[in-house]
Every structure is written in structure tokens, then in C-alpha cells.
Coordinates of C-alpha atoms in Angstrom, one line a residue:
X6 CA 11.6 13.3 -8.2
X7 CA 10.5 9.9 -9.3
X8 CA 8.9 11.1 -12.4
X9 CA 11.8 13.6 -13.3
X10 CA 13.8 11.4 -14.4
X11 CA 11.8 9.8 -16.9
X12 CA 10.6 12.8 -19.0
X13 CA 14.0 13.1 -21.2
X14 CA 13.9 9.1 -21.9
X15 CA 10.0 9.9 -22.8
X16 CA 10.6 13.1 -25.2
X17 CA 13.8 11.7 -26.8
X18 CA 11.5 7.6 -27.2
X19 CA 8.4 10.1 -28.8
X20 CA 11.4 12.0 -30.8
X21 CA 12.4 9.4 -32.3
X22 CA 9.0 7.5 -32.9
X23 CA 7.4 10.7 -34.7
X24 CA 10.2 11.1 -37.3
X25 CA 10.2 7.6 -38.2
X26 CA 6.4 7.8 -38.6
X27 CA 6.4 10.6 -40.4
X28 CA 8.6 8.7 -42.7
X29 CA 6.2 6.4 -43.3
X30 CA 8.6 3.5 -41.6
X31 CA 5.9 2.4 -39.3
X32 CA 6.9 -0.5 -37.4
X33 CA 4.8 -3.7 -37.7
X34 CA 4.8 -6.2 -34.5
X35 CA 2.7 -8.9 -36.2
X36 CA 5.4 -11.3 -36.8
X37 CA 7.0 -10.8 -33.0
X38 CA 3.9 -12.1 -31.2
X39 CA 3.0 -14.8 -34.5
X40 CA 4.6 -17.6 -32.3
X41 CA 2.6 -16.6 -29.0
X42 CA -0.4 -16.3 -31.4
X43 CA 0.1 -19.6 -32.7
X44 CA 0.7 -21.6 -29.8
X45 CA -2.4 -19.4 -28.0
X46 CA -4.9 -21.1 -30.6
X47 CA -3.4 -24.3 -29.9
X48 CA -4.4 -24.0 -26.3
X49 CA -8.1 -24.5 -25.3
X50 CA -10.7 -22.1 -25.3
X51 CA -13.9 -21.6 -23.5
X52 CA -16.2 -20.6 -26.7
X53 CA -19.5 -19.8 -23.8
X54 CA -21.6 -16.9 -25.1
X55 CA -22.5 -14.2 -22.9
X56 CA -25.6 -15.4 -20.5
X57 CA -26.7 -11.8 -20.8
X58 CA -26.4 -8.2 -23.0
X59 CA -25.5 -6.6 -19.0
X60 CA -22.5 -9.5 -19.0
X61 CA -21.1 -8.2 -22.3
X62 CA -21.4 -5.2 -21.9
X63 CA -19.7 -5.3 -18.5
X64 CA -16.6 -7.4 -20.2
X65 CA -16.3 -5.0 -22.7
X66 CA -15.8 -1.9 -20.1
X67 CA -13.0 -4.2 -19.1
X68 CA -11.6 -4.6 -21.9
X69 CA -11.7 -0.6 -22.8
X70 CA -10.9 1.0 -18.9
X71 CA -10.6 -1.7 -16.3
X72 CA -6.9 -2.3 -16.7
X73 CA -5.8 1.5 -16.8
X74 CA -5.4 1.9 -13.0
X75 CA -3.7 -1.3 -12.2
X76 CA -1.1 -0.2 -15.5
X77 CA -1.0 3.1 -13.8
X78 CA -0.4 2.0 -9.9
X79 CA 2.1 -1.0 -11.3
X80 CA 4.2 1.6 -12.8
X81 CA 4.7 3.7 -10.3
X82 CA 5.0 0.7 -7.3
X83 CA 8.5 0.0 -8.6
X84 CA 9.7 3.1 -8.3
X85 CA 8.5 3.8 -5.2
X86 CA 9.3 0.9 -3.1
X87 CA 12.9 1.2 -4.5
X88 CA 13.3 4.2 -2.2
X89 CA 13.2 1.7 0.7
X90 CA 16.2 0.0 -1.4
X91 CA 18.2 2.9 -0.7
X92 CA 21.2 3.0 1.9
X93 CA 20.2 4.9 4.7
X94 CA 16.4 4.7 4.3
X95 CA 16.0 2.1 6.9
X96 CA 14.8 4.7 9.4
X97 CA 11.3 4.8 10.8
X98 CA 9.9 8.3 9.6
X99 CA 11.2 7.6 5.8
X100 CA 10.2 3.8 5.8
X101 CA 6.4 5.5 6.9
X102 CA 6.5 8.0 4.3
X103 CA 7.6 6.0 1.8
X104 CA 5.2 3.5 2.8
X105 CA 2.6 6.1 2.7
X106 CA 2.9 7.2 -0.7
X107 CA 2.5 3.8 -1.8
X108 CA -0.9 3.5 0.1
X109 CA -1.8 6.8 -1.6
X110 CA -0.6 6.3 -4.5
X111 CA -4.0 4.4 -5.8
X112 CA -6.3 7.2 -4.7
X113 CA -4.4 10.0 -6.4
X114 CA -4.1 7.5 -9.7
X115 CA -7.4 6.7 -10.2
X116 CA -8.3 10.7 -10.4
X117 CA -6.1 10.5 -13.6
X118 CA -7.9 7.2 -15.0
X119 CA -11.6 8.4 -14.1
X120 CA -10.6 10.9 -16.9
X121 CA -11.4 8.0 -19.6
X122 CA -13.5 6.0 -17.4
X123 CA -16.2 8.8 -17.1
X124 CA -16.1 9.5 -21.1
X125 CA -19.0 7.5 -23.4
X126 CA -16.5 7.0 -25.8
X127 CA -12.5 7.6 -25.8
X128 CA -12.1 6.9 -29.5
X129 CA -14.4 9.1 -31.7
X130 CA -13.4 12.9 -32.6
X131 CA -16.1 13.9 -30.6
X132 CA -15.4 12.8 -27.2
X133 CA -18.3 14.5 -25.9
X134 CA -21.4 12.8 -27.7
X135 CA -21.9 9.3 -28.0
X136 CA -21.6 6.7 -30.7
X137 CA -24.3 5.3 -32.6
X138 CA -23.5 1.9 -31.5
X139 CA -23.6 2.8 -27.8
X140 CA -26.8 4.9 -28.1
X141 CA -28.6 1.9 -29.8
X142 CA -27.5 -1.3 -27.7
X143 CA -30.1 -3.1 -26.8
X144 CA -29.3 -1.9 -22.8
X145 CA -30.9 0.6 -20.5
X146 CA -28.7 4.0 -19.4
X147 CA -29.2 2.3 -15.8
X148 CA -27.5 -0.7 -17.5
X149 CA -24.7 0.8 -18.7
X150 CA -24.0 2.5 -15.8
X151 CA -23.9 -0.6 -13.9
X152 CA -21.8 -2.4 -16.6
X153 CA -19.3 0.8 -15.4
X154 CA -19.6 0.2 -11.8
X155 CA -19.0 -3.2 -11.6
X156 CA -15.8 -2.3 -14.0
X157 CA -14.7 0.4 -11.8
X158 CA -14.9 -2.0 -8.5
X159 CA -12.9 -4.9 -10.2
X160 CA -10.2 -2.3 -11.5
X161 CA -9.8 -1.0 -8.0
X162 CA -9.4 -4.5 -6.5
X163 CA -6.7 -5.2 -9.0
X164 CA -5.0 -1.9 -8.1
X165 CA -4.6 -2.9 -4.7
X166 CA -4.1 -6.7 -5.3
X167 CA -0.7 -5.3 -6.8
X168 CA -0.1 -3.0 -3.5
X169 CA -0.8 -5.5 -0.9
X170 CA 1.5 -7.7 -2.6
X171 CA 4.2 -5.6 -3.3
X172 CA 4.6 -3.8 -0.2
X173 CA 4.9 -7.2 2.0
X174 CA 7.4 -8.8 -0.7
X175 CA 9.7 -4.8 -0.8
X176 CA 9.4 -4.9 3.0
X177 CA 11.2 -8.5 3.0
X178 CA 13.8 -7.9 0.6
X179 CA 15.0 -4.8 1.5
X180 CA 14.8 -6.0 5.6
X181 CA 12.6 -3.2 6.5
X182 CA 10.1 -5.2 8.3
X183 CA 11.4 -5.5 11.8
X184 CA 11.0 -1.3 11.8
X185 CA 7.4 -1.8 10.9
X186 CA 6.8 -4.3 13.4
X187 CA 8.6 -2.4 16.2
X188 CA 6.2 0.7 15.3
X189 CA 2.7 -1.6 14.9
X190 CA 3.8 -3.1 18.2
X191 CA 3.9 0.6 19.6
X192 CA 0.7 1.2 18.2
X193 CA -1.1 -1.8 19.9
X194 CA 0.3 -0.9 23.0
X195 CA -1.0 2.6 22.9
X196 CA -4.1 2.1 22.0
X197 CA -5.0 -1.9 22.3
X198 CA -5.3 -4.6 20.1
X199 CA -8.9 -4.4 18.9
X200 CA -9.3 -0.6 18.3
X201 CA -5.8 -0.8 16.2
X202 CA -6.8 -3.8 14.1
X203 CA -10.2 -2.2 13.9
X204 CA -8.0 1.6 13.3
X205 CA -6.0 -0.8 10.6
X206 CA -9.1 -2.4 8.8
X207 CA -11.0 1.4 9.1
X208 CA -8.1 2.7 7.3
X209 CA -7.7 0.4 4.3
X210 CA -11.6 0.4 3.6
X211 CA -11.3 4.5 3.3
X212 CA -8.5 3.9 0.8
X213 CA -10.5 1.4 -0.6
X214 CA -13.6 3.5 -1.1
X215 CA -11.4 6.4 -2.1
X216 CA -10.3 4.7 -5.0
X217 CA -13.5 4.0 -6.2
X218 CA -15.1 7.4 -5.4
X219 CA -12.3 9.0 -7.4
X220 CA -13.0 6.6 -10.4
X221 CA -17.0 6.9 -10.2
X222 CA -17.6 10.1 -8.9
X223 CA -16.7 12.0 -12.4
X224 CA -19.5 9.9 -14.3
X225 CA -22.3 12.2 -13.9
X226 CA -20.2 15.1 -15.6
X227 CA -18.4 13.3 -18.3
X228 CA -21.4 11.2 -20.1
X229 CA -23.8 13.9 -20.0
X230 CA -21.8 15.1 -23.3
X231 CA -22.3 18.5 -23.2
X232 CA -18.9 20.2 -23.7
X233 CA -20.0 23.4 -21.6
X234 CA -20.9 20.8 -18.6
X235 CA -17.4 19.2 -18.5
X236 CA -15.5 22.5 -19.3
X237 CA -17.1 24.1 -16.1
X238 CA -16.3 21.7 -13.8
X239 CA -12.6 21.4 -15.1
X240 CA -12.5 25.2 -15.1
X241 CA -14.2 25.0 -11.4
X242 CA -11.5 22.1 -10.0
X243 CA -8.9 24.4 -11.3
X244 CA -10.0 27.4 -9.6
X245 CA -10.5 25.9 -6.9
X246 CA -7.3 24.1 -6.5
X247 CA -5.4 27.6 -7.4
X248 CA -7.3 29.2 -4.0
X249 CA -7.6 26.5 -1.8
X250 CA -3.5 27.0 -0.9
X251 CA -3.5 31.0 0.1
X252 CA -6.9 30.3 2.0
X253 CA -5.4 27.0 4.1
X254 CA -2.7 29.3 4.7
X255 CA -4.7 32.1 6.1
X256 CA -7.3 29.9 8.5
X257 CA -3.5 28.6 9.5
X258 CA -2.0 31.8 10.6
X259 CA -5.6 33.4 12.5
X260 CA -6.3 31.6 15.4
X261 CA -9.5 33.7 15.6
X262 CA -10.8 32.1 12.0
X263 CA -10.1 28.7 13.0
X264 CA -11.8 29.0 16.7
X265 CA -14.8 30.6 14.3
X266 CA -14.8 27.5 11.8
X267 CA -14.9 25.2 14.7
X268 CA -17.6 26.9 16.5
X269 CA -18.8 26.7 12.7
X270 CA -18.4 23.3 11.8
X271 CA -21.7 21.6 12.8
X272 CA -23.9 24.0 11.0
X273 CA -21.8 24.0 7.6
X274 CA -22.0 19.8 8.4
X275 CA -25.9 20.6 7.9
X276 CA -26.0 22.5 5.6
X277 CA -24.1 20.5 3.7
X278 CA -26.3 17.3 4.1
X279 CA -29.3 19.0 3.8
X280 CA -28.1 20.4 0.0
X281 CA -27.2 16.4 -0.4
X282 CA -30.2 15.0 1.2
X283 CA -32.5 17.5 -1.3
X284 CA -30.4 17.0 -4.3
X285 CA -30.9 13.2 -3.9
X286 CA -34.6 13.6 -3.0
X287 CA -34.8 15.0 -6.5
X288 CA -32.5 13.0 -8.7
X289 CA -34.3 9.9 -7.0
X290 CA -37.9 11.7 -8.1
X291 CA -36.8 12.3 -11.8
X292 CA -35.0 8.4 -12.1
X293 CA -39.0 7.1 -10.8
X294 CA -40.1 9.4 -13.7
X295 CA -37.9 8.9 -16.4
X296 CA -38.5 5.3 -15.2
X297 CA -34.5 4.3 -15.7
X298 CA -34.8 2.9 -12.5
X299 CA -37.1 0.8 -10.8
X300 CA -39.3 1.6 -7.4
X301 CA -37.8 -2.1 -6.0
X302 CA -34.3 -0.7 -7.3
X303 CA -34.9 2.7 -5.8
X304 CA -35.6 1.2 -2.4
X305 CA -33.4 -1.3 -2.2
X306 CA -30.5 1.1 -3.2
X307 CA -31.7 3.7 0.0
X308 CA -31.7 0.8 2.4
X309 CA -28.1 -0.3 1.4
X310 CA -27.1 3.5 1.2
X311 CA -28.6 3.8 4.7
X312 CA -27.1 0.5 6.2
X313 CA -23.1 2.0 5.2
X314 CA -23.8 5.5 6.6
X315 CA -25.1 3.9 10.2
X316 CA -22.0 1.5 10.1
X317 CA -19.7 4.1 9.4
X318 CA -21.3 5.8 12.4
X319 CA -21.2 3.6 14.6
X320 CA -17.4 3.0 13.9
X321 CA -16.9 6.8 14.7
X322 CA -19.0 6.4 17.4
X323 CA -16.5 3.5 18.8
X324 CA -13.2 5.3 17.8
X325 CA -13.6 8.9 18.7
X326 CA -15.7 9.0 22.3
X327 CA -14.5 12.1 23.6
X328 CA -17.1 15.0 24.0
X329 CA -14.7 17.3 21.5
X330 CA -16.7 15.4 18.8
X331 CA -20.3 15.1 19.2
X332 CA -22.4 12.3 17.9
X333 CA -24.5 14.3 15.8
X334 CA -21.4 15.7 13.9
X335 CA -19.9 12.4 13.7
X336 CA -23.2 11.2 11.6
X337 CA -23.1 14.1 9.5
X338 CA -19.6 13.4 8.3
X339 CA -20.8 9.7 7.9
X340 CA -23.4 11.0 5.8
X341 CA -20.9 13.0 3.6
X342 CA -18.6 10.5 3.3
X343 CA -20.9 7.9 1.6
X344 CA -21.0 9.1 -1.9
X345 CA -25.0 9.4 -3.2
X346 CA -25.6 12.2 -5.6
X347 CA -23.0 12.3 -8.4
X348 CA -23.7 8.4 -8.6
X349 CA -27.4 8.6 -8.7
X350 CA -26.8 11.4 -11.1
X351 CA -25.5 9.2 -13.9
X352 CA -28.1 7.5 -15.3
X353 CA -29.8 10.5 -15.9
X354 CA -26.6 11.9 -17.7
X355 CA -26.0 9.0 -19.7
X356 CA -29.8 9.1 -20.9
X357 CA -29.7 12.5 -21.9
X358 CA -26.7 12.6 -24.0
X359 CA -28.4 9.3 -25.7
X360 CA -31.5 11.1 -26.3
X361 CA -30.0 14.8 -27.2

């Protein structure tokens, strides 16, 4: 509904933009921004080199992907928080859901922008491969990957810079807050004030980490530049989007499936992390060989991977204490939830679409 009404402005802007181009009346902006430009080299500059090749390379993933999921997340905030702006939607349920969507609304973005992120190169024919200039920088595959991390963490901390801003400034102006406050102050009373702030802060970091998950966790497919690799997962995400409604609906409607999943649920848990456990095990063994990684980096990354999962257990552990949950199931979902594999896995794509 918020997007619908944009698509006629957007076909009848490209409409018009396409016949003029084809034209040849091609507009040029140079002269609109000559001013800006003029009085920008008046103004002083920092003319520092780069300390290191990891530094540049790092400012140039900026420069090429960083800003696509705050663009994306700013475009849509407007629209959103304007439903709060609307008489009648001072009530509590649609001041939650609209307050919701906004919280989601990084998350589900940063699916769209991990589309370009995850790609060696946006701007060739063939998307797939890789440039000469990237396969011959003076960096290792390890390097660039990190050059993309870093990138993909500052981009998510802009993204929800511009939420945790706008939501407090909508929630003033349209007078909202005192229904928010009345429901946090419900909350605290229900449960206490340490497990809700601890509920709050729990909350935001699994947005948080959800937003970068959704922008790293595509890199392992999209740089190994093999056009069967990416296909088959697209083709697999499809399918699997297509079944996953008429399944949900049948576990919903047979009580006997779902009492057999629960039963079930530990043992697919293990299964689960023993697949991710063993496909670690072996992406760590061929990094030490290919030696694209170091032992100290290998380690190092393990203990930090390790020190996550047992706070994220022992979170769980404090939140959900009833014996409908036990502790063993609540470590295998912490070890799920931490993403391993697919981020592990892309140094070794990256160095085998250099080297195909």
C-alpha cells in the first residue's frame, strides 16, 4: 500500500526519461552543482594518504555499497512513520504495528542490498567473474573480504542511526508517545524492570545482527562467480519460498504434526549443528591449507565465535527458565543463530573466482 502508489509516478518519470534519451537530449547537471563544486574546493581538505592498501580498499567498498541500505531504509522511513500522522491511528495496536514495520523494515531491506553487496563487481557485463583490477590488487581474498565486512557493519549502523532517530522525533510530533509509554510501563510491570530492559536491549541486538546477517550472509554465493552457483541458490530461495506457505499451513491445521515436530525439535536442533559444526570443521581445514587465513587468525576467530554463542546462552538461559525449554535446546539455537559457515565460506569463494 505504501509502495502502490508510487509505481505510476515511477513508470510515467522512466517514460518520459527513455524518450528523451533516445532522442539524444541527454540532460547534463554539470553546471547545477558548478557553484557547490566551486565553493567545495575553496573549503579545506585533508590530502592524508591511505596508512594502508586494507584502508583503501575498505573506503572504496563504501564508496560502491555502503550507502545503499541507509538510501533504501531512509526512503521508506517517511512513508512509514506518516501512517502514525494519520487521524485515528493514535490507537495502541496500530501505533505497535506501525512501529514494528519500521523496526523491520532494515532487516527485510538489507536482503535487497546484499544483492550488490555480495557481487565482485556491479559494473562489468559479466557480473559473475571478476575484474582484472580486483583480481590483481595488491590484497589477499581474506582482505577483501574484510574490506566488505567492515563496510557492511558501518552501513548497518547508518541504517539504524536513521531509525533510532526518526522514530523518537515521529513519535513527538505526531503525540503518539504517551501510548508507548503507557504500554512500556505495562511491560515493566509485568515482567520487571531488569528482564524488560534486558528483553529491550535482547531485542534490538537481534535486529541488529539480522541486518548484518542478511547483508553478509549472501557473500559466499555471489563472489564465487560461477553463474550455475548463484542461479541454484536463487532458484532454491524461490522454491522454497513458493512451499514454505501450503506447508506452514498444514503443521497449522494437524495438531498431531505439530505435537510430532515438538517431540522432534531437539533432534533436528542437532542435527542441524552437527551439519554446521562439520561444514565449519572443513572450511576452517581448507582456509589453513589454502593458507588465506592465518593459524593466530583461525583461533582467535573460534574463541570470539565461541564467546557470542555462550553469551547468547546464557541470555536464554536467564530469559526463558521454564522446563518447556531445556538448556541443551536453548544452546543449540544459540549455536544456530550465530552465523559461521557462509562467512567463513567467503574467502575461499572470492579466491576461487580470482584464480578460475
Amino acid at each position: 500500500a505504501i509502495l502502490a502508489p508510487q509505481v505510476p509516478l515511477a513508470y510515467l518519470a522512466a517514460r518520459v526519461a527513455v524518450a528523451r534519451a533516445r532522442r539524444g537530449e541527454v540532460p547534463d547537471w554539470g553546471p547545477m552543482f558548478a557553484r557547490l563544486g566551486n565553493i567545495a574546493d575553496l573549503l579545506p581538505r585533508r590530502r592524508d594518504h591511505f596508512r594502508s592498501p586494507e584502508r583503501a580498499q575498505s573506503w572504496f567498498e563504501w564508496r560502491r555499497h555502503g550507502r545503499s541500505l541507509p538510501a533504501l531504509v531512509g526512503i521508506l522511513l517517511p512513508f512509514e512513520l506518516a501512517l502514525l500522522f494519520v487521524a485515528g491511528n493514535d490507537t495502541p495496536a496500530l501505533v505497535f504495528y506501525t512501529l514494528l514495520g519500521v523496526l523491520l523494515t532494515p532487516p527485510f531491506m538489507a536482503a535487497f542490498a546484499a544483492a550488490t553487496v555480495s557481487k565482485s563487481n556491479p559494473h562489468v557485463s559479466d557480473s559473475y567473474g571478476v575484474t582484472p583490477f580486483m583480481a590483481t590488487r595488491p590484497l589477499t581474498s581474506a582482505a577483501l573480504i574484510a574490506a566488505k565486512v567492515k563496510m557492511t557493519i558501518w552501513s548497518t549502523l547508518a541504517a539504524w542511526l536513521l531509525v533510532l532517530v526518526a522514530i523518537p522525533l515521529a513519535l513527538t510530533l505526531s503525540g503518539t508517545w504517551p501510548v508507548v509509554i503507557e504500554r512500556a510501563s505495562q511491560g515493566i510491570e509485568a515482567v520487571g524492570t531488569l528482564r524488560a530492559i534486558v528483553i529491550v536491549l535482547l531485542g534490538f541486538s537481534g535486529l541488529l545482527a539480522s541486518t548484518w546477517k542478511q547483508l553478509v550472509q549472501s557473500l559466499c554465493i555471489g563472489l564465487t562467480g560461477r553463474e550455475w552457483v548463484i542461479k541454484s541458490s536463487v532458484f532454491l530461495a524461490l522454491s522454497f519460498l513458493i512451499i514454505i506457505g501450503p506447508i506452514a499451513e498444514w503443521i497449522i491445521k494437524n495438531r498431531d504434526v505439530q505435537a510430532a515436530l515438538w517431540d522432534a525439535l531437539p533432534w533436528i536442533a542437532a542435527v542441524l549443528v552437527c551439519f554446521k559444526m562439520a561444514t565449519a570443521a572443513w572450511i576452517a581445514t581448507r582456509l589453513h591449507c589454502s593458507r588465506l587465513l592465518s593459524d593466530r587468525t583461525l583461533v582467535i576467530g573460534a574463541a570470539c565465535w565461541d564467546v557470542v554463542v555462550l553469551a547468547l546462552y546464557g541470555l536464554l538461559a536467564w530469559l526463558v527458565s521454564t522446563p518447556h525449554f531445556p538448556r541443551y535446546l536453548l544452546l543449540l539455537v544459540a549455536i544456530l543463530e550465530i552465523p559461521l559457515v557462509r562467512l567463513s565460506a567467503a574467502p575461499l569463494a572470492l579466491a576461487w573466482n580470482r584464480h578460475r
